[in-house]
PDB file of C-alpha atoms and ligand atoms in Angstrom:
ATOM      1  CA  UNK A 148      98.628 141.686  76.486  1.00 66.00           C
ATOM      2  CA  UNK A 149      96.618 142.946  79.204  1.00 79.00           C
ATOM      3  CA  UNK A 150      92.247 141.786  78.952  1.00 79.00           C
ATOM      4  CA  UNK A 151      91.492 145.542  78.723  1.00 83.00           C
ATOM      5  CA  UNK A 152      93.922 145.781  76.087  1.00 89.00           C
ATOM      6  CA  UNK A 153      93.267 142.925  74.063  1.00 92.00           C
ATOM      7  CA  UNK A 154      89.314 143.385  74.311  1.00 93.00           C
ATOM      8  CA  UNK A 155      89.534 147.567  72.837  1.00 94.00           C
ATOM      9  CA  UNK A 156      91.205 146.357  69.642  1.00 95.00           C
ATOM     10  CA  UNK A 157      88.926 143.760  69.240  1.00 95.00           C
ATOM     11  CA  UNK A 158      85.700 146.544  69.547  1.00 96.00           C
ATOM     12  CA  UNK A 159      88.183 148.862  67.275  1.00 96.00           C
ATOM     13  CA  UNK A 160      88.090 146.081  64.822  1.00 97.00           C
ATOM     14  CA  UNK A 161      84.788 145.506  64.771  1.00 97.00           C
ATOM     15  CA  UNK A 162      83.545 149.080  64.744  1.00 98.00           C
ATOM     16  CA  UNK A 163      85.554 149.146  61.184  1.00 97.00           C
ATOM     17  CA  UNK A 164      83.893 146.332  59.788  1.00 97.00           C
ATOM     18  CA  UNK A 165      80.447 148.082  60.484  1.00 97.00           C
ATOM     19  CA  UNK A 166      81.647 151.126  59.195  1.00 97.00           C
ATOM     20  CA  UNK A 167      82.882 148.873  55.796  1.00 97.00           C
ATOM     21  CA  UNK A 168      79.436 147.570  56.352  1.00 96.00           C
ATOM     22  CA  UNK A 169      76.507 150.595  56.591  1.00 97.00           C
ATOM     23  CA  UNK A 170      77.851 154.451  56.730  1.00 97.00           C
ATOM     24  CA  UNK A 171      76.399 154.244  59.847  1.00 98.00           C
ATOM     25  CA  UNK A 172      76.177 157.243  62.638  1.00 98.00           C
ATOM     26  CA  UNK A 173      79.790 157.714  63.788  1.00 98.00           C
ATOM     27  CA  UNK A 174      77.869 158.402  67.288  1.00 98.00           C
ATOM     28  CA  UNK A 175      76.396 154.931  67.344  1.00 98.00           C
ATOM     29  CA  UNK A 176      79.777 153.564  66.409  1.00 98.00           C
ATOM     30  CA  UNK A 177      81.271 155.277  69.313  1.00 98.00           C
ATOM     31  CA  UNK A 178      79.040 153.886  71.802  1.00 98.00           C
ATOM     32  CA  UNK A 179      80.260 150.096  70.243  1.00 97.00           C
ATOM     33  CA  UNK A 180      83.828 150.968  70.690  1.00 97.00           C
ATOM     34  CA  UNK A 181      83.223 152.008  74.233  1.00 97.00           C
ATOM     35  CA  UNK A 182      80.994 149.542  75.747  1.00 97.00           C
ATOM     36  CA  UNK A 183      82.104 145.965  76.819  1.00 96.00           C
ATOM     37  CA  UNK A 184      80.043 143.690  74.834  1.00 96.00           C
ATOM     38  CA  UNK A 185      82.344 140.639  76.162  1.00 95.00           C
ATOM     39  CA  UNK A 186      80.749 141.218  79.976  1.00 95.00           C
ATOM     40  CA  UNK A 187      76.946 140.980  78.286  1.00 95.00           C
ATOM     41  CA  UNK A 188      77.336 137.733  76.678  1.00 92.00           C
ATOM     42  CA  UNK A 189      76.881 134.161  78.372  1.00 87.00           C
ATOM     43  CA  UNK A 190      80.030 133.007  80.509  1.00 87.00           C
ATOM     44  CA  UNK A 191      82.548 131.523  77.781  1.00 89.00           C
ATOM     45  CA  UNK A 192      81.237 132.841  74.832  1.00 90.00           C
ATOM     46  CA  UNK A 193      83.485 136.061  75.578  1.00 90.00           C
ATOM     47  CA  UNK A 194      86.004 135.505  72.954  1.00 88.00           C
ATOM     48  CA  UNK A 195      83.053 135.533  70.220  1.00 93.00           C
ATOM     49  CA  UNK A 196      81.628 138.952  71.897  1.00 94.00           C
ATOM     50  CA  UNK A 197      83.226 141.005  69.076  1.00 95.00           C
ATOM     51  CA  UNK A 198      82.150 138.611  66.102  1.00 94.00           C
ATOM     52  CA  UNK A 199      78.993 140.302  64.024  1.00 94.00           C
ATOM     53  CA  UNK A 200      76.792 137.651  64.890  1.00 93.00           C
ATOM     54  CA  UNK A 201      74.243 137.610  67.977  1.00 92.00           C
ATOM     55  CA  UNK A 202      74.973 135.012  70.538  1.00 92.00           C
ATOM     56  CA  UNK A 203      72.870 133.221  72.993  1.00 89.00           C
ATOM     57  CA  UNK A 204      72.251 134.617  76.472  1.00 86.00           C
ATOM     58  CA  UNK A 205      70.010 133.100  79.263  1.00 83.00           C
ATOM     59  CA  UNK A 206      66.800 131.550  79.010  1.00 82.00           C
ATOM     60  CA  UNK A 207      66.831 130.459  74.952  1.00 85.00           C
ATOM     61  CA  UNK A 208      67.063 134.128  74.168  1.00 88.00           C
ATOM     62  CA  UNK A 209      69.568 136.076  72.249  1.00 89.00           C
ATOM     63  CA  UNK A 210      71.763 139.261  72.044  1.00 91.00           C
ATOM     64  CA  UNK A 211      71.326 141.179  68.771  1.00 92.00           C
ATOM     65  CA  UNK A 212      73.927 141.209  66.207  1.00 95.00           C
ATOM     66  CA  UNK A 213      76.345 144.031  66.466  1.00 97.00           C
ATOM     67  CA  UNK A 214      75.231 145.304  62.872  1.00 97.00           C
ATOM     68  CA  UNK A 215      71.484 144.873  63.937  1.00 97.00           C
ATOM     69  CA  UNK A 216      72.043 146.761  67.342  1.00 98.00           C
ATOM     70  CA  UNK A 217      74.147 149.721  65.357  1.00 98.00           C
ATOM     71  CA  UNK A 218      71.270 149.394  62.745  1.00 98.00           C
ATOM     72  CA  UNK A 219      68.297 149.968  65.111  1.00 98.00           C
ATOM     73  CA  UNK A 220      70.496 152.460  66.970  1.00 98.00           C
ATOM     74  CA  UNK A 221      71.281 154.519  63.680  1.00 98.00           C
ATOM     75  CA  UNK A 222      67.455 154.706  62.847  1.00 98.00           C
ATOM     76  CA  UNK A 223      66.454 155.574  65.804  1.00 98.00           C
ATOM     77  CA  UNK A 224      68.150 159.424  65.723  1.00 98.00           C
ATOM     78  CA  UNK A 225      68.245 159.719  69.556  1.00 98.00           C
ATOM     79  CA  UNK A 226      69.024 162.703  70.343  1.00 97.00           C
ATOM     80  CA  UNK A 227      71.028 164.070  73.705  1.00 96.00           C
ATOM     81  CA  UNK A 228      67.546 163.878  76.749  1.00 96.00           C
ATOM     82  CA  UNK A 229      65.302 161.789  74.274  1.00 98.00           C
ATOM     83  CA  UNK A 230      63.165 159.515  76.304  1.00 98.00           C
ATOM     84  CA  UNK A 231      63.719 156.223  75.131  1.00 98.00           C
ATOM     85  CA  UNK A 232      61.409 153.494  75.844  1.00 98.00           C
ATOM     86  CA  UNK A 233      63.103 149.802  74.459  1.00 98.00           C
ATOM     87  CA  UNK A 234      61.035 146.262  74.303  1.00 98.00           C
ATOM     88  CA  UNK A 235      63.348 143.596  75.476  1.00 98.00           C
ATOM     89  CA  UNK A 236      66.063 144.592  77.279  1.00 97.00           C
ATOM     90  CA  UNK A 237      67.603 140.717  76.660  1.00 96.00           C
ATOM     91  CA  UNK A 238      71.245 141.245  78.286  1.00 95.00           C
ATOM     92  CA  UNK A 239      70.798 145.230  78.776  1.00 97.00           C
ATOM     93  CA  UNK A 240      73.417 145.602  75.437  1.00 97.00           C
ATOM     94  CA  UNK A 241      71.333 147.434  73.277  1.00 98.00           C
ATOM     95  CA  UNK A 242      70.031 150.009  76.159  1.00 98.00           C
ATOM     96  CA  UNK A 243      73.901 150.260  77.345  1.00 98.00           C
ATOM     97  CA  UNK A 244      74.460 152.049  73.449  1.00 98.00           C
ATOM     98  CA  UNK A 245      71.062 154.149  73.995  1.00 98.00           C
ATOM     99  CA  UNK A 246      72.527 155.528  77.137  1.00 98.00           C
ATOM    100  CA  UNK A 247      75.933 156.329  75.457  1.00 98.00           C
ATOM    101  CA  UNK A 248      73.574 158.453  73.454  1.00 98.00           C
ATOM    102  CA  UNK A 249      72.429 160.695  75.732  1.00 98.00           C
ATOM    103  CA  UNK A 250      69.277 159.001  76.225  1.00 98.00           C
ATOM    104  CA  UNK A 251      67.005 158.830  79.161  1.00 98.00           C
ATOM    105  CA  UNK A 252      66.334 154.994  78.993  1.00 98.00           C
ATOM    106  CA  UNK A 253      63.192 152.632  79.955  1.00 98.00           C
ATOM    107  CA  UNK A 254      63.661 149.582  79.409  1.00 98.00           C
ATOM    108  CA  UNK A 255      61.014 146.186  79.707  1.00 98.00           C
ATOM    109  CA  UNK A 256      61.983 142.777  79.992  1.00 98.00           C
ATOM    110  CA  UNK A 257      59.501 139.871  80.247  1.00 97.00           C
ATOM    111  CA  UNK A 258      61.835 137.118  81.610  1.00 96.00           C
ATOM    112  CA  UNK A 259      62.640 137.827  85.014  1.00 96.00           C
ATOM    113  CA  UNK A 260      65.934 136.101  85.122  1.00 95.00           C
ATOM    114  CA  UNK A 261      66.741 138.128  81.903  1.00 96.00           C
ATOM    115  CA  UNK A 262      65.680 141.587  83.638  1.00 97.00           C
ATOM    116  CA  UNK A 263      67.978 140.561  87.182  1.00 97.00           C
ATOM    117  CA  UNK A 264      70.699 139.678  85.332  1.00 96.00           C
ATOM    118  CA  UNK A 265      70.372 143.072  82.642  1.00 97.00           C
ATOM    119  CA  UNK A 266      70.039 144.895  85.640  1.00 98.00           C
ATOM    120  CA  UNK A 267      73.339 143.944  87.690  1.00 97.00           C
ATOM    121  CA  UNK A 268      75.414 143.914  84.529  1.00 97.00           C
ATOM    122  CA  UNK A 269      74.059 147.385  83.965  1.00 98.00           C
ATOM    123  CA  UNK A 270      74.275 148.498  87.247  1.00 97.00           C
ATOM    124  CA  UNK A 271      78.153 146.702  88.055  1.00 97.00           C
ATOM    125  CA  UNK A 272      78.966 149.360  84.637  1.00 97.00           C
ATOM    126  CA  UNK A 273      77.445 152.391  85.774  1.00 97.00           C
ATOM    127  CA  UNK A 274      74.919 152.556  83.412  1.00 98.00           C
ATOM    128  CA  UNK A 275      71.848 154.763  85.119  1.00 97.00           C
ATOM    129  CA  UNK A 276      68.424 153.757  83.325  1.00 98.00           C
ATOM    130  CA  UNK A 277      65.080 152.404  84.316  1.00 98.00           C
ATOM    131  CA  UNK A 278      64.302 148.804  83.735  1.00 98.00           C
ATOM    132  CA  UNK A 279      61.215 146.984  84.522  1.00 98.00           C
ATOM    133  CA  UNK A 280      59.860 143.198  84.634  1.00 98.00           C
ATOM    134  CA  UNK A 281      56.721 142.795  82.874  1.00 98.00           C
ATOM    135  CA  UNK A 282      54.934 143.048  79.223  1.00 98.00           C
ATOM    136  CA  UNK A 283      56.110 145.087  76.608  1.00 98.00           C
ATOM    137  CA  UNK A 284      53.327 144.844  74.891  1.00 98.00           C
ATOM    138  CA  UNK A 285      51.363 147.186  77.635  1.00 98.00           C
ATOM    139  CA  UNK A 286      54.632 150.072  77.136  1.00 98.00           C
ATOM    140  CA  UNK A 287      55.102 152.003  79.946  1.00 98.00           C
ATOM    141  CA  UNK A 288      51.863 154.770  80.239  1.00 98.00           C
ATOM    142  CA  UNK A 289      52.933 156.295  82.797  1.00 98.00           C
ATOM    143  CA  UNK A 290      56.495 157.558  81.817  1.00 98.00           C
ATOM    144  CA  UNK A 291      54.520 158.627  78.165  1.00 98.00           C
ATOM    145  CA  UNK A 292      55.134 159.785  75.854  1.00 98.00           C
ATOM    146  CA  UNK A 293      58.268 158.587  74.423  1.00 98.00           C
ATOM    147  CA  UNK A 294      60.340 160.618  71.836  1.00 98.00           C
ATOM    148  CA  UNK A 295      61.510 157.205  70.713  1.00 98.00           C
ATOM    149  CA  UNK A 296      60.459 153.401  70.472  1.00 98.00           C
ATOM    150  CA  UNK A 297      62.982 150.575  69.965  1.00 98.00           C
ATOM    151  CA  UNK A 298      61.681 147.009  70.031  1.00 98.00           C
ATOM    152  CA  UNK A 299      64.062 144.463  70.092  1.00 98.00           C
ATOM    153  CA  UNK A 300      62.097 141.046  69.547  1.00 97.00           C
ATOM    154  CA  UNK A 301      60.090 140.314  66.623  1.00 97.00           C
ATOM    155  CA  UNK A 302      56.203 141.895  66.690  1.00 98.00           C
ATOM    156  CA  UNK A 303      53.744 140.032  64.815  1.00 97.00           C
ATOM    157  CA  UNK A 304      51.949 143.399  64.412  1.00 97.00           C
ATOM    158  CA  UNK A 305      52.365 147.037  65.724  1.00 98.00           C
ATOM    159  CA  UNK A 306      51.387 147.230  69.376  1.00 98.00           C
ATOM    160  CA  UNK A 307      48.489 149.644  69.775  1.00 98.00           C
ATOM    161  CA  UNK A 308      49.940 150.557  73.300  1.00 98.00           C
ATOM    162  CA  UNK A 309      53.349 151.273  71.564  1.00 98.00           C
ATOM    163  CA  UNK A 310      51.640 153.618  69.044  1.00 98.00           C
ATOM    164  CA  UNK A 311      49.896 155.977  71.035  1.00 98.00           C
ATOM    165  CA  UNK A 312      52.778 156.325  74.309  1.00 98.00           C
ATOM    166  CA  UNK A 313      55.004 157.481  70.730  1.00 98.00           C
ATOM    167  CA  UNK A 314      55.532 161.503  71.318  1.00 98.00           C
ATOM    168  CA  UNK A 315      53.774 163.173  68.526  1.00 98.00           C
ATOM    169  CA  UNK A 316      56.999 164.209  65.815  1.00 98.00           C
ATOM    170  CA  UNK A 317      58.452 160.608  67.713  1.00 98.00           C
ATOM    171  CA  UNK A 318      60.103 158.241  65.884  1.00 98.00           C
ATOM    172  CA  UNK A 319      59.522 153.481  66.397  1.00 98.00           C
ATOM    173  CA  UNK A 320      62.074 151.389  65.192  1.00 98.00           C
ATOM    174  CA  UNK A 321      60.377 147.602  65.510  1.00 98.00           C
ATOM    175  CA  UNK A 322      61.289 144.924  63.310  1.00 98.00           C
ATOM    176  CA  UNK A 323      57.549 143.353  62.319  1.00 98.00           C
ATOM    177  CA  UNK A 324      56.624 139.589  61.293  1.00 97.00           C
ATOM    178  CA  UNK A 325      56.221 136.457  62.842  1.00 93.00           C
ATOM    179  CA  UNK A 326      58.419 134.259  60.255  1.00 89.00           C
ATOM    180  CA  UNK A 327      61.534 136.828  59.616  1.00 95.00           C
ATOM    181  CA  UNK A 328      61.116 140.307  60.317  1.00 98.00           C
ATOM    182  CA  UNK A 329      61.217 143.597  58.403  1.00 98.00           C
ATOM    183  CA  UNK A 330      62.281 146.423  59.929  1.00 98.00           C
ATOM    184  CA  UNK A 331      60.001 149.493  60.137  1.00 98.00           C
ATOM    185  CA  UNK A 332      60.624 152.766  61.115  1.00 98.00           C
ATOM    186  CA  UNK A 333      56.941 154.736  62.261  1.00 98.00           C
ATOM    187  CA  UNK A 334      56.926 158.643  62.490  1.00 98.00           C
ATOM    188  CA  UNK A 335      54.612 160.168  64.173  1.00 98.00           C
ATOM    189  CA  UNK A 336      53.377 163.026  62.536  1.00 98.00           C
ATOM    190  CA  UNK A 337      50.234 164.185  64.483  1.00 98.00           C
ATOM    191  CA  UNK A 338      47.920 163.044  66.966  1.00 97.00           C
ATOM    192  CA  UNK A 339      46.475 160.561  64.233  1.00 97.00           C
ATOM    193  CA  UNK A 340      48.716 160.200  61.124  1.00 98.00           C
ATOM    194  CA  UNK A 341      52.045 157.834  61.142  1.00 98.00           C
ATOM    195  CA  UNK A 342      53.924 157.556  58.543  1.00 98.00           C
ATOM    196  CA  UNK A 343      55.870 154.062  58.277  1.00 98.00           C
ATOM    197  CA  UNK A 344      58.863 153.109  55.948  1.00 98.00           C
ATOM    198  CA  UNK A 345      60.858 149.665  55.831  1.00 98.00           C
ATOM    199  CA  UNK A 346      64.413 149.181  56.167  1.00 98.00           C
ATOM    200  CA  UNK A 347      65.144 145.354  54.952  1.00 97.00           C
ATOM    201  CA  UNK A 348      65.110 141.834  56.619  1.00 97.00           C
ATOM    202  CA  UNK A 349      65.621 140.625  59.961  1.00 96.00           C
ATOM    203  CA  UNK A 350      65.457 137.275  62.182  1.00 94.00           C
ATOM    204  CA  UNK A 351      64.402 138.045  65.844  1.00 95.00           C
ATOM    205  CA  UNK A 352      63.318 136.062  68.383  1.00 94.00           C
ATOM    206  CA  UNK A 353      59.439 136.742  68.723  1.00 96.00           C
ATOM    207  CA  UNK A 354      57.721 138.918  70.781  1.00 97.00           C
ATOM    208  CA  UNK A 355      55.405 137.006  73.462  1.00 97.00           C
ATOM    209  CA  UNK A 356      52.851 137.892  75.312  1.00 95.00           C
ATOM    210  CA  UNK A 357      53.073 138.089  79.060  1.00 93.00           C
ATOM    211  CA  UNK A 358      55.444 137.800  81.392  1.00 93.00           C
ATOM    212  CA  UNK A 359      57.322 134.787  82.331  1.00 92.00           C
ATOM    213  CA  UNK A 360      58.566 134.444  86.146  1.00 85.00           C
ATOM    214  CA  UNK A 361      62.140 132.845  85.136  1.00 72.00           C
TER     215      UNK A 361
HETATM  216  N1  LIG B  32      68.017 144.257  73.275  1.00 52.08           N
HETATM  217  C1  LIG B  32      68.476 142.948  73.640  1.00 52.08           C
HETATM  218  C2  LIG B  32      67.960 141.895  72.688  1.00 52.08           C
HETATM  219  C3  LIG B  32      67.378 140.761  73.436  1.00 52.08           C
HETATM  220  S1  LIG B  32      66.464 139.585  72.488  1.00 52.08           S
HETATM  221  C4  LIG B  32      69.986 142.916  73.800  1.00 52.08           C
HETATM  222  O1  LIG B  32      70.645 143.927  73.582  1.00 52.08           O
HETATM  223  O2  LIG B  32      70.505 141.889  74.196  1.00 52.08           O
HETATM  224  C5  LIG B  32      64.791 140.145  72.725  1.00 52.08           C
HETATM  225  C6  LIG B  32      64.258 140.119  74.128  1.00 52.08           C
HETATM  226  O3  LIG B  32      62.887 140.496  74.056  1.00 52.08           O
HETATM  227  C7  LIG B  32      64.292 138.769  74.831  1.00 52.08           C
HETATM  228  O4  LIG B  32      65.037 138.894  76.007  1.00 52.08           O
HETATM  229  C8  LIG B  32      62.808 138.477  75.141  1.00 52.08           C
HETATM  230  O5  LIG B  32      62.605 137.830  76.386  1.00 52.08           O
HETATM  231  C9  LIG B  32      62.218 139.878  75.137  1.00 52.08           C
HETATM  232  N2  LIG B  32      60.763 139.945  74.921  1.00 52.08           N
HETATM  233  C10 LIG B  32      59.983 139.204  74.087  1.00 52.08           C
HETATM  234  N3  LIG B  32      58.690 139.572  74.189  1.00 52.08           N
HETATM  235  C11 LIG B  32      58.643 140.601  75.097  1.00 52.08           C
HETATM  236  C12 LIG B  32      57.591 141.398  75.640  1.00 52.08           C
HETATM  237  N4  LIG B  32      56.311 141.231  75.297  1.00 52.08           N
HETATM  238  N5  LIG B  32      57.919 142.347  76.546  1.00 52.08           N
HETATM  239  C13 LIG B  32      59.202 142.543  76.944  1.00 52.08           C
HETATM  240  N6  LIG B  32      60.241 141.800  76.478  1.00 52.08           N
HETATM  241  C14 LIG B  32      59.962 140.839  75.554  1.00 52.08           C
END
């Protein structure tokens, strides 16, 4: 059977065990049957690319779980020209499904070898989006505000940055803790009131501080 072949039953396959899983958005799960998560993972680790479990990438990190990225993806409600802004664009997975979204994607990565290599997969697939080196922590002021806020590593708290580059009527999806995460969703509803509700456990790697120049 021919790679291409063999690789789109595999993302059929496991876009129906998510939908077994979570009644999730049928847009998010069309964005998981299109994109090839076997070219984001580390060299040999493709035939595990359509397993619901997160893998390791470069530099210790991680690529979300398929169920995780389809979770945070369903919450977020991005909507067609919604300017996305994600924390931690690891292997550039999770911003290739916010582009299949219609989404006008900023990404930040703080390992540099993380954001080089994000950026050629990214760019060898087409994928048009704005990704920068440095500390999520700090957002991205001047592209503010953002209709929508995805962090993808575990915060310890909220970042204050984060909170006011969020569009007023925007929506944050961040997983919070520093020993397991729970995933919060903040509205916000005016220029001062948030509303935040939680949407169960998570394990993420954490959210540092800085950048680092590897
Ligand atoms: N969205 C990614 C998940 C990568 S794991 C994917 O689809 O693969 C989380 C990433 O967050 C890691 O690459 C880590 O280096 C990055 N990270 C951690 N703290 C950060 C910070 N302060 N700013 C930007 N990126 C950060």
């Amino acid at each position: 059977m021919a790679e291409d072949t063999k690789y789109k039953l595999l993302r059929q396959r496991l876009v129906e065990q998510l939908r077994q899983k979570y009644p999730f958005d049928e847009r998010v799960l069309a964005a998981i049957a299109k994109i090839p998560r076997q070219i984001f993972v580390a060299t040999g680790l493709e035939r595990l690319a359509y397993e619901d479990r997160p893998l390791p990438i470069a530099a210790q990190q991680t690529i979300s779980q398929p169920y995780t990225v389809a979770m945070q993806s369903h919450l977020l409600e991005v909507k067609k020209w919604d300017k996305v802004l994600e924390i931690g664009t690891g292997c550039g997975y999770q911003a290739a499904v916010l582009v299949e979204l219609g989404a006008k994607v900023y990404s930040i990565e703080r390992q540099k070898e993380l954001y080089e290599q994000a950026r050629k997969t990214l760019w060898d697939l087409h994928y048009q989006l704005s990704l920068f080196h440095g500390d999520g922590y700090a957002g991205k002021l001047i592209f503010a505000p953002f209709q929508k806020i995805i962090v993808t590593c575990g915060a310890p708290s909220v970042p204050q940055a984060l909170l006011e580059q969020l569009a007023v009527g925007g929506r944050m999806v961040i997983p919070v803790g520093s020993n397991g995460q729970t995933m919060q969703v903040i509205d916000r509803l005016s220029e001062t009131e948030y509303r935040t509700t939680s949407h169960g456990k998570y394990s993420f790697v954490p959210m540092l501080e800085g950048t680092a120049e590897k």
